[in-house]
Amino acid sequence: MVKKKKSVLTKGAISPEIIAQSIAHHSVGTDIGAHDIFLGQVRADTANDKTVTAIEYTAYEEMAEAKFSQIRESAFAKFDLICLHILHSLGKINAGEICLFVFTSSAHRTDAMAATRYIVEEIKADVPVFGKEIFDNKSHQWKVNK
Amino acid sequence: MVKKKKSVLTKGAISPEIIAQSIAHHSVGTDIGAHDIFLGQVRADTANDKTVTAIEYTAYEEMAEAKFSQIRESAFAKFDLICLHILHSLGKINAGEICLFVFTSSAHRTDAMAATRYIVEEIKADVPVFGKEIFDNKSHQWKVNK
Amino acid sequence: MKIKMKYFGMIAESLGKEEETLDLDIKMVSDLSDYFLSEFSRLEEMNFQISVNLNIVPAQFELSENDEVALLPAFAGG
Amino acid sequence: MKIKMKYFGMIAESLGKEEETLDLDIKMVSDLSDYFLSEFSRLEEMNFQISVNLNIVPAQFELSENDEVALLPAFAGG
């Protein structure tokens, strides 16, 4: 059996059009009653009179994709999901742009909602993605997930 | 102060393009770090050899809009939200089409995710919307939320 | 007293109308329920709530002239 | 033993390199930690985890020839 290799990491910001296409593709899934979507957006945080203009994301790509696969399998095992799609940006993502897309679909609402929450927490905790916050004065600092 | 009157009830299905536009409009909200979106989609449920081809939604419109306003205010009071948008379809929505759009935005992920869940439960419980499930043999039955 | 009635969903379908004005000699929402249950026995099989002027009210709620009262079957939004 | 090292984020920035092959006379992950902490004192201020062949491992983990080992600073995905 050939398992389709899905890549989660994607270069650049995630566009609203990609999200719309992804939603539109699921109109054929007439066993789906609920979709839940989480989007991470880069915030223009201000610290010490400097404002974040972008985050530059890098990753230990091979390990990150392996972790995303594990999270995916574990989400399907824990929740009654019909579909699951995850995208995470690499490279420089400007404030206001979207860097994470988690999209779950299920027959009933509770599965999709609980799964999205679980997946987002797992990504934050377990996936080796690194973020360099770039300030308006060209300085930078490394982001740390809370 | 003039309060902008928002209408939640909308005629026909909610298109992926409307959702994409709504997401795109929030790229100027650079204090936003998280969006959470719930979409209700009409399922082609099968019962006694009949399959649902569409749900025709009606509402006690004036009361429904009042309830949506209350839910909106209560969500802003309970959660640290930056934006909140709700759309609910009226009329005949085919299986595979989207009939509910709940879109919350916040600085941090937990507020948006908890708010979406709260709002969806409140809508199901408190808003006078009625759904006639239309089967492929032209018969129908009235949907009841669980 | 005059009451503006509204009917929705399976109740409207079953009654064959969506609204009407009734003139009844009643006082409480419970009186109105009793009236409908005696006039339209099929209502007994339907779970329904009653709203007065856009708010769900209990059986003990007192009605006033020209209230807008709705018979609401089970909700199905979302 | 030969180890393929990979560095990421603030650690790569601080070390000025993203990867290298080291030949060290060590056995455990804890030995490797000690080596880095003595060579690059700035690492002490950084919280980091160590992965071996794509999995986070504890200090007691035993290294093998040609393992791919990464020093991972705090994650910032999502």
Tab-separated table of C-alpha atoms in Angstrom:
chain	number	residue	atom	x	y	z
A	1	MET	CA	0.000	0.000	0.000
A	2	VAL	CA	1.372	3.355	-0.977
A	3	LYS	CA	0.733	5.969	1.694
A	4	LYS	CA	0.301	9.423	0.221
A	5	LYS	CA	2.994	11.653	1.608
A	6	LYS	CA	1.497	14.908	2.821
A	7	SER	CA	3.699	17.882	3.450
A	8	VAL	CA	2.525	20.247	6.176
A	9	LEU	CA	5.326	22.786	5.929
A	10	THR	CA	4.759	25.280	3.151
A	11	LYS	CA	6.773	28.247	1.960
A	12	GLY	CA	5.254	31.656	2.714
A	13	ALA	CA	1.988	32.807	4.235
A	14	ILE	CA	-1.253	30.814	3.945
A	15	SER	CA	-3.669	32.754	1.756
A	16	PRO	CA	-7.420	33.101	2.363
A	17	GLU	CA	-7.857	31.640	-1.158
A	18	ILE	CA	-6.115	28.389	-0.166
A	19	ILE	CA	-8.424	28.161	2.827
A	20	ALA	CA	-11.493	28.805	0.647
A	21	GLN	CA	-10.380	26.128	-1.829
A	22	SER	CA	-9.872	23.679	0.982
A	23	ILE	CA	-13.393	24.362	2.297
A	24	ALA	CA	-14.896	24.132	-1.207
A	25	HIS	CA	-13.274	20.711	-1.784
A	26	HIS	CA	-15.254	19.335	1.151
A	27	SER	CA	-18.697	20.014	-0.291
A	28	VAL	CA	-18.513	16.518	-1.827
A	29	GLY	CA	-18.117	15.078	1.666
A	30	THR	CA	-21.817	14.827	2.363
A	31	ASP	CA	-21.219	12.801	5.528
A	32	ILE	CA	-19.584	15.920	6.999
A	33	GLY	CA	-21.747	18.037	9.300
A	34	ALA	CA	-19.097	20.206	10.953
A	35	HIS	CA	-15.800	21.837	10.082
A	36	ASP	CA	-13.557	23.528	12.596
A	37	ILE	CA	-10.709	25.737	11.467
A	38	PHE	CA	-7.941	27.301	13.521
A	39	LEU	CA	-5.760	29.996	11.981
A	40	GLY	CA	-2.608	31.361	13.557
A	41	GLN	CA	-1.889	34.935	12.497
A	42	VAL	CA	1.330	36.882	13.094
A	43	ARG	CA	0.721	39.609	15.686
A	44	ALA	CA	2.400	43.022	15.570
A	45	ASP	CA	3.409	42.771	19.230
A	46	THR	CA	5.160	45.771	20.753
A	47	ALA	CA	7.948	45.444	23.336
A	48	ASN	CA	10.270	48.240	24.469
A	49	ASP	CA	9.013	50.624	21.761
A	50	LYS	CA	9.739	48.066	19.026
A	51	THR	CA	6.979	46.457	16.990
A	52	VAL	CA	7.093	43.023	15.358
A	53	THR	CA	6.762	43.413	11.596
A	54	ALA	CA	7.220	39.745	10.697
A	55	ILE	CA	8.193	36.337	12.018
A	56	GLU	CA	10.701	34.274	10.105
A	57	TYR	CA	9.922	30.604	10.589
A	58	THR	CA	12.451	27.814	10.242
A	59	ALA	CA	12.081	24.171	11.194
A	60	TYR	CA	13.939	20.948	11.658
A	61	GLU	CA	11.922	19.947	8.625
A	62	GLU	CA	12.312	16.187	8.638
A	63	MET	CA	11.516	15.914	12.349
A	64	ALA	CA	8.675	18.447	12.063
A	65	GLU	CA	6.986	16.475	9.266
A	66	ALA	CA	7.374	13.290	11.313
A	67	LYS	CA	5.772	15.001	14.321
A	68	PHE	CA	2.927	16.358	12.191
A	69	SER	CA	2.296	12.795	10.961
A	70	GLN	CA	2.200	11.500	14.527
A	71	ILE	CA	-0.194	14.277	15.577
A	72	ARG	CA	-2.374	13.479	12.590
A	73	GLU	CA	-2.543	9.771	13.403
A	74	SER	CA	-3.188	10.436	17.036
A	75	ALA	CA	-6.008	12.896	16.201
A	76	PHE	CA	-7.691	10.299	13.975
A	77	ALA	CA	-7.343	7.742	16.779
A	78	LYS	CA	-8.769	10.043	19.465
A	79	PHE	CA	-11.596	11.747	17.584
A	80	ASP	CA	-14.190	10.665	15.049
A	81	LEU	CA	-12.769	12.698	12.155
A	82	ILE	CA	-13.594	12.472	8.478
A	83	CYS	CA	-10.874	14.850	7.227
A	84	LEU	CA	-7.877	16.650	8.640
A	85	HIS	CA	-5.572	19.145	6.955
A	86	ILE	CA	-2.673	21.051	8.488
A	87	LEU	CA	-0.447	23.690	6.913
A	88	HIS	CA	2.381	25.549	8.655
A	89	SER	CA	4.371	28.322	7.044
A	90	LEU	CA	8.129	28.564	6.674
A	91	GLY	CA	9.997	31.746	5.801
A	92	LYS	CA	9.139	35.344	6.536
A	93	ILE	CA	5.474	35.890	7.417
A	94	ASN	CA	4.401	39.506	7.871
A	95	ALA	CA	2.198	40.748	10.720
A	96	GLY	CA	-1.429	40.168	9.744
A	97	GLU	CA	-0.577	37.131	7.605
A	98	ILE	CA	-1.577	33.567	8.439
A	99	CYS	CA	1.085	31.024	9.418
A	100	LEU	CA	-0.955	28.051	10.665
A	101	PHE	CA	-4.049	26.372	9.223
A	102	VAL	CA	-5.661	23.458	11.056
A	103	PHE	CA	-8.841	22.171	9.403
A	104	THR	CA	-10.876	19.295	10.850
A	105	SER	CA	-14.144	17.831	9.566
A	106	SER	CA	-16.510	15.424	11.280
A	107	ALA	CA	-20.129	14.281	11.217
A	108	HIS	CA	-20.917	16.079	14.478
A	109	ARG	CA	-19.564	19.277	15.962
A	110	THR	CA	-17.869	18.061	19.125
A	111	ASP	CA	-15.298	15.887	17.333
A	112	ALA	CA	-14.072	18.594	14.971
A	113	MET	CA	-13.887	21.224	17.715
A	114	ALA	CA	-12.094	19.027	20.241
A	115	ALA	CA	-9.697	17.725	17.594
A	116	THR	CA	-8.684	21.187	16.421
A	117	ARG	CA	-7.916	22.229	19.958
A	118	TYR	CA	-5.894	19.084	20.606
A	119	ILE	CA	-3.937	19.447	17.374
A	120	VAL	CA	-3.069	23.112	17.968
A	121	GLU	CA	-1.765	22.354	21.469
A	122	GLU	CA	0.287	19.410	20.187
A	123	ILE	CA	1.801	21.521	17.422
A	124	LYS	CA	2.791	24.269	19.856
A	125	ALA	CA	4.348	21.760	22.257
A	126	ASP	CA	5.950	19.114	20.065
A	127	VAL	CA	6.867	20.366	16.616
A	128	PRO	CA	10.384	21.740	16.103
A	129	VAL	CA	9.503	25.035	14.443
A	130	PHE	CA	11.470	28.154	15.365
A	131	GLY	CA	10.378	31.757	14.997
A	132	LYS	CA	12.528	34.855	14.708
A	133	GLU	CA	10.486	37.959	15.507
A	134	ILE	CA	11.712	40.799	13.323
A	135	PHE	CA	11.186	44.306	14.711
A	136	ASP	CA	10.610	47.564	12.853
A	137	ASN	CA	14.131	48.720	13.803
A	138	LYS	CA	15.610	45.583	12.114
A	139	SER	CA	16.567	43.991	15.431
A	140	HIS	CA	15.120	40.593	16.286
A	141	GLN	CA	14.336	38.187	19.103
A	142	TRP	CA	13.494	34.515	19.195
A	143	LYS	CA	9.887	33.625	19.912
A	144	VAL	CA	9.078	31.076	22.609
A	145	ASN	CA	5.705	29.296	22.829
A	146	LYS	CA	3.789	29.590	26.080
B	1	MET	CA	-24.002	56.520	19.498
B	2	VAL	CA	-25.302	54.646	16.498
B	3	LYS	CA	-24.914	50.920	16.908
B	4	LYS	CA	-24.351	49.200	13.607
B	5	LYS	CA	-27.121	46.714	13.047
B	6	LYS	CA	-25.672	43.399	11.988
B	7	SER	CA	-27.835	40.806	10.377
B	8	VAL	CA	-26.832	37.202	11.023
B	9	LEU	CA	-29.530	35.516	8.958
B	10	THR	CA	-28.662	35.373	5.289
B	11	LYS	CA	-30.486	33.956	2.303
B	12	GLY	CA	-28.939	30.818	0.794
B	13	ALA	CA	-25.761	28.856	1.482
B	14	ILE	CA	-22.574	30.465	2.816
B	15	SER	CA	-19.930	30.328	0.105
B	16	PRO	CA	-16.228	29.568	0.646
B	17	GLU	CA	-15.548	32.938	-1.049
B	18	ILE	CA	-17.474	34.840	1.660
B	19	ILE	CA	-15.414	33.004	4.264
B	20	ALA	CA	-12.160	33.826	2.450
B	21	GLN	CA	-13.134	37.507	2.201
B	22	SER	CA	-13.952	37.581	5.866
B	23	ILE	CA	-10.536	36.098	6.727
B	24	ALA	CA	-8.753	38.486	4.337
B	25	HIS	CA	-10.421	41.514	5.976
B	26	HIS	CA	-8.746	40.617	9.248
B	27	SER	CA	-5.172	40.937	8.006
B	28	VAL	CA	-5.336	44.595	9.081
B	29	GLY	CA	-6.065	43.439	12.632
B	30	THR	CA	-2.431	43.073	13.630
B	31	ASP	CA	-3.346	42.588	17.297
B	32	ILE	CA	-5.012	39.316	16.261
B	33	GLY	CA	-2.993	36.143	16.826
B	34	ALA	CA	-5.696	33.500	16.458
B	35	HIS	CA	-8.859	32.916	14.478
B	36	ASP	CA	-11.245	30.074	15.107
B	37	ILE	CA	-13.920	29.200	12.596
B	38	PHE	CA	-16.805	26.778	12.904
B	39	LEU	CA	-18.768	25.776	9.827
B	40	GLY	CA	-21.993	23.821	9.875
B	41	GLN	CA	-22.520	21.784	6.707
B	42	VAL	CA	-25.706	20.011	5.635
B	43	ARG	CA	-25.231	16.242	5.892
B	44	ALA	CA	-26.793	13.754	3.474
B	45	ASP	CA	-28.112	11.605	6.331
B	46	THR	CA	-29.886	8.404	5.407
B	47	ALA	CA	-32.901	7.063	7.342
B	48	ASN	CA	-35.226	4.261	6.200
B	49	ASP	CA	-33.675	4.168	2.726
B	50	LYS	CA	-34.242	7.882	2.225
B	51	THR	CA	-31.379	10.360	1.948
B	52	VAL	CA	-31.453	14.022	2.923
B	53	THR	CA	-30.800	16.149	-0.169
B	54	ALA	CA	-31.311	19.544	1.481
B	55	ILE	CA	-32.483	21.330	4.597
B	56	GLU	CA	-34.893	24.217	4.263
B	57	TYR	CA	-34.267	26.682	7.079
B	58	THR	CA	-36.838	29.104	8.408
B	59	ALA	CA	-36.643	31.270	11.509
B	60	TYR	CA	-38.628	33.493	13.774
B	61	GLU	CA	-36.397	36.141	12.289
B	62	GLU	CA	-36.895	39.018	14.704
B	63	MET	CA	-36.400	36.815	17.752
B	64	ALA	CA	-33.484	34.982	16.134
B	65	GLU	CA	-31.627	38.239	15.427
B	66	ALA	CA	-32.286	39.377	19.014
B	67	LYS	CA	-30.881	36.063	20.320
B	68	PHE	CA	-27.826	36.321	18.053
B	69	SER	CA	-27.204	39.823	19.468
B	70	GLN	CA	-27.450	38.513	23.015
B	71	ILE	CA	-25.083	35.635	22.233
B	72	ARG	CA	-22.683	38.114	20.653
B	73	GLU	CA	-22.685	40.414	23.677
B	74	SER	CA	-22.337	37.538	26.057
B	75	ALA	CA	-19.372	36.111	24.082
B	76	PHE	CA	-17.582	39.477	24.205
B	77	ALA	CA	-18.238	39.635	27.969
B	78	LYS	CA	-16.985	36.104	28.641
B	79	PHE	CA	-13.960	35.927	26.320
B	80	ASP	CA	-11.202	38.291	25.309
B	81	LEU	CA	-12.331	38.645	21.699
B	82	ILE	CA	-11.212	41.172	19.113
B	83	CYS	CA	-13.737	40.251	16.407
B	84	LEU	CA	-16.780	38.048	16.069
B	85	HIS	CA	-18.859	37.295	12.995
B	86	ILE	CA	-21.813	34.947	12.687
B	87	LEU	CA	-23.826	34.018	9.603
B	88	HIS	CA	-26.732	31.558	9.495
B	89	SER	CA	-28.493	30.537	6.304
B	90	LEU	CA	-32.200	30.704	5.568
B	91	GLY	CA	-33.898	28.907	2.691
B	92	LYS	CA	-33.003	25.654	0.995
B	93	ILE	CA	-29.413	24.550	1.619
B	94	ASN	CA	-28.262	21.466	-0.262
B	95	ALA	CA	-26.280	18.619	1.277
B	96	GLY	CA	-22.591	19.592	1.203
B	97	GLU	CA	-23.351	23.310	1.467
B	98	ILE	CA	-22.539	25.461	4.472
B	99	CYS	CA	-25.355	26.847	6.630
B	100	LEU	CA	-23.506	28.250	9.670
B	101	PHE	CA	-20.350	30.366	9.917
B	102	VAL	CA	-18.973	31.364	13.326
B	103	PHE	CA	-15.716	33.312	13.160
B	104	THR	CA	-13.897	34.512	16.286
B	105	SER	CA	-10.583	36.361	16.524
B	106	SER	CA	-8.442	37.019	19.578
B	107	ALA	CA	-4.872	37.824	20.563
B	108	HIS	CA	-4.288	34.319	21.954
B	109	ARG	CA	-5.664	30.975	20.903
B	110	THR	CA	-7.658	29.924	23.956
B	111	ASP	CA	-10.145	32.806	23.778
B	112	ALA	CA	-11.081	32.305	20.133
B	113	MET	CA	-11.390	28.527	20.518
B	114	ALA	CA	-13.470	28.630	23.708
B	115	ALA	CA	-15.675	31.417	22.333
B	116	THR	CA	-16.480	29.539	19.123
B	117	ARG	CA	-17.510	26.497	21.065
B	118	TYR	CA	-19.663	28.547	23.424
B	119	ILE	CA	-21.345	30.405	20.566
B	120	VAL	CA	-22.147	27.254	18.590
B	121	GLU	CA	-23.756	25.621	21.643
B	122	GLU	CA	-25.786	28.744	22.399
B	123	ILE	CA	-27.002	28.965	18.802
B	124	LYS	CA	-28.112	25.330	18.786
B	125	ALA	CA	-29.939	25.729	22.113
B	126	ASP	CA	-31.436	29.218	22.024
B	127	VAL	CA	-32.001	30.527	18.511
B	128	PRO	CA	-35.441	29.901	16.949
B	129	VAL	CA	-34.314	28.435	13.641
B	130	PHE	CA	-36.255	25.503	12.167
B	131	GLY	CA	-35.044	22.975	9.634
B	132	LYS	CA	-37.059	20.858	7.259
B	133	GLU	CA	-35.010	17.898	6.016
B	134	ILE	CA	-35.966	17.186	2.430
B	135	PHE	CA	-35.443	13.601	1.251
B	136	ASP	CA	-34.650	12.296	-2.195
B	137	ASN	CA	-38.188	10.898	-2.496
B	138	LYS	CA	-39.595	14.444	-1.886
B	139	SER	CA	-40.880	13.539	1.583
B	140	HIS	CA	-39.603	15.528	4.548
B	141	GLN	CA	-39.130	15.515	8.296
B	142	TRP	CA	-38.409	18.254	10.807
B	143	LYS	CA	-34.904	18.372	12.201
B	144	VAL	CA	-34.387	18.546	15.973
B	145	ASN	CA	-31.118	19.669	17.545
B	146	LYS	CA	-29.472	17.304	20.003
C	1	MET	CA	-57.892	39.916	24.924
C	2	LYS	CA	-56.301	40.207	21.503
C	3	ILE	CA	-53.121	38.226	20.899
C	4	LYS	CA	-50.994	38.156	17.748
C	5	MET	CA	-50.078	34.520	17.248
C	6	LYS	CA	-47.141	33.255	15.198
C	7	TYR	CA	-46.487	29.632	14.262
C	8	PHE	CA	-43.276	28.076	13.012
C	9	GLY	CA	-41.841	24.908	11.534
C	10	MET	CA	-43.807	21.731	12.061
C	11	ILE	CA	-46.431	23.629	14.082
C	12	ALA	CA	-47.125	26.068	11.245
C	13	GLU	CA	-47.251	23.110	8.881
C	14	SER	CA	-49.632	21.184	11.111
C	15	LEU	CA	-51.927	24.176	11.733
C	16	GLY	CA	-51.809	25.184	8.079
C	17	LYS	CA	-51.067	28.830	8.941
C	18	GLU	CA	-48.155	31.011	10.040
C	19	GLU	CA	-49.973	33.738	11.930
C	20	GLU	CA	-53.352	34.994	13.042
C	21	THR	CA	-54.881	37.279	15.651
C	22	LEU	CA	-56.884	35.535	18.368
C	23	ASP	CA	-59.345	37.127	20.768
C	24	LEU	CA	-59.461	34.909	23.851
C	25	ASP	CA	-60.715	35.244	27.385
C	26	ILE	CA	-57.469	34.161	29.047
C	27	LYS	CA	-54.860	35.528	31.435
C	28	MET	CA	-51.769	33.320	31.586
C	29	VAL	CA	-49.530	31.536	29.107
C	30	SER	CA	-50.738	28.269	30.653
C	31	ASP	CA	-54.309	29.188	29.607
C	32	LEU	CA	-53.084	29.684	26.067
C	33	SER	CA	-51.326	26.289	26.105
C	34	ASP	CA	-54.523	24.647	27.341
C	35	TYR	CA	-56.487	26.345	24.572
C	36	PHE	CA	-54.131	25.094	21.850
C	37	LEU	CA	-53.845	21.590	23.267
C	38	SER	CA	-57.647	21.260	23.297
C	39	GLU	CA	-58.112	22.800	19.837
C	40	PHE	CA	-55.190	21.048	18.085
C	41	SER	CA	-54.544	17.685	19.700
C	42	ARG	CA	-51.558	17.008	17.449
C	43	LEU	CA	-49.628	19.658	19.393
C	44	GLU	CA	-49.415	17.190	22.259
C	45	GLU	CA	-46.890	15.095	20.348
C	46	MET	CA	-44.705	18.101	19.614
C	47	ASN	CA	-42.303	19.585	22.097
C	48	PHE	CA	-42.898	23.290	21.938
C	49	GLN	CA	-41.967	26.451	23.804
C	50	ILE	CA	-43.899	29.678	23.949
C	51	SER	CA	-42.381	33.113	23.458
C	52	VAL	CA	-44.023	36.410	24.329
C	53	ASN	CA	-42.616	39.491	22.627
C	54	LEU	CA	-39.460	37.607	21.525
C	55	ASN	CA	-38.675	35.972	24.882
C	56	ILE	CA	-39.315	32.400	25.959
C	57	VAL	CA	-41.623	32.539	28.970
C	58	PRO	CA	-42.799	30.091	31.642
C	59	ALA	CA	-46.389	28.841	31.946
C	60	GLN	CA	-47.041	31.313	34.771
C	61	PHE	CA	-46.301	34.345	32.590
C	62	GLU	CA	-49.153	36.854	32.454
C	63	LEU	CA	-50.300	37.936	28.991
C	64	SER	CA	-51.186	41.486	27.955
C	65	GLU	CA	-53.344	42.932	25.192
C	66	ASN	CA	-51.594	42.828	21.806
C	67	ASP	CA	-48.734	40.612	22.919
C	68	GLU	CA	-46.926	38.824	20.109
C	69	VAL	CA	-46.962	35.165	21.074
C	70	ALA	CA	-45.231	32.388	19.158
C	71	LEU	CA	-45.471	28.617	19.345
C	72	LEU	CA	-41.941	27.364	18.747
C	73	PRO	CA	-41.170	23.741	17.931
C	74	ALA	CA	-37.716	22.229	18.555
C	75	PHE	CA	-34.867	24.402	17.309
C	76	ALA	CA	-32.670	23.119	14.494
C	77	GLY	CA	-30.170	25.930	13.899
C	78	GLY	CA	-26.472	25.455	13.379
D	1	MET	CA	32.446	8.325	17.537
D	2	LYS	CA	31.144	10.356	14.613
D	3	ILE	CA	27.960	12.343	15.175
D	4	LYS	CA	26.093	14.477	12.654
D	5	MET	CA	25.121	17.613	14.536
D	6	LYS	CA	22.310	19.977	13.565
D	7	TYR	CA	21.624	23.362	15.153
D	8	PHE	CA	18.468	25.434	14.942
D	9	GLY	CA	17.064	28.854	15.742
D	10	MET	CA	18.893	30.883	18.356
D	11	ILE	CA	21.393	28.056	18.882
D	12	ALA	CA	22.394	28.015	15.198
D	13	GLU	CA	22.609	31.805	15.311
D	14	SER	CA	24.727	31.750	18.455
D	15	LEU	CA	27.066	29.019	17.193
D	16	GLY	CA	27.265	30.592	13.748
D	17	LYS	CA	26.573	27.284	12.004
D	18	GLU	CA	23.669	24.986	11.180
D	19	GLU	CA	25.401	21.633	11.009
D	20	GLU	CA	28.712	19.859	11.315
D	21	THR	CA	30.103	16.399	11.941
D	22	LEU	CA	31.803	15.930	15.278
D	23	ASP	CA	34.129	13.115	16.293
D	24	LEU	CA	33.903	12.813	20.073
D	25	ASP	CA	34.909	10.237	22.634
D	26	ILE	CA	31.498	10.073	24.328
D	27	LYS	CA	28.757	7.580	25.042
D	28	MET	CA	25.609	9.246	26.344
D	29	VAL	CA	23.527	12.255	25.428
D	30	SER	CA	24.519	13.725	28.808
D	31	ASP	CA	28.190	13.585	27.712
D	32	LEU	CA	27.268	15.534	24.594
D	33	SER	CA	25.384	18.145	26.679
D	34	ASP	CA	28.413	18.521	28.920
D	35	TYR	CA	30.679	18.959	25.895
D	36	PHE	CA	28.500	21.722	24.442
D	37	LEU	CA	27.984	23.489	27.752
D	38	SER	CA	31.760	23.616	28.305
D	39	GLU	CA	32.564	24.687	24.710
D	40	PHE	CA	29.728	27.217	24.284
D	41	SER	CA	28.842	28.730	27.619
D	42	ARG	CA	26.023	30.805	26.124
D	43	LEU	CA	24.050	27.580	25.724
D	44	GLU	CA	23.521	27.606	29.481
D	45	GLU	CA	21.082	30.510	29.174
D	46	MET	CA	19.072	28.742	26.515
D	47	ASN	CA	16.527	26.082	27.231
D	48	PHE	CA	17.226	23.335	24.775
D	49	GLN	CA	16.238	19.765	24.078
D	50	ILE	CA	18.244	17.134	22.246
D	51	SER	CA	16.879	14.883	19.542
D	52	VAL	CA	18.562	11.741	18.218
D	53	ASN	CA	17.390	10.530	14.822
D	54	LEU	CA	14.282	12.776	14.950
D	55	ASN	CA	13.175	11.882	18.484
D	56	ILE	CA	13.608	13.898	21.665
D	57	VAL	CA	15.689	11.776	24.044
D	58	PRO	CA	16.567	11.898	27.755
D	59	ALA	CA	20.097	12.570	29.052
D	60	GLN	CA	20.606	8.826	29.685
D	61	PHE	CA	20.134	7.939	26.008
D	62	GLU	CA	23.049	6.035	24.510
D	63	LEU	CA	24.491	7.405	21.281
D	64	SER	CA	25.560	5.341	18.277
D	65	GLU	CA	27.982	5.962	15.414
D	66	ASN	CA	26.513	8.283	12.751
D	67	ASP	CA	23.511	9.328	14.830
D	68	GLU	CA	21.884	12.554	13.688
D	69	VAL	CA	21.727	14.716	16.785
D	70	ALA	CA	20.063	18.119	16.992
D	71	LEU	CA	20.175	20.889	19.586
D	72	LEU	CA	16.660	22.323	19.652
D	73	PRO	CA	15.839	25.635	21.303
D	74	ALA	CA	12.300	26.477	22.455
D	75	PHE	CA	9.612	25.729	19.869
D	76	ALA	CA	7.624	28.581	18.387
D	77	GLY	CA	5.294	26.889	15.915
D	78	GLY	CA	1.644	27.715	15.496
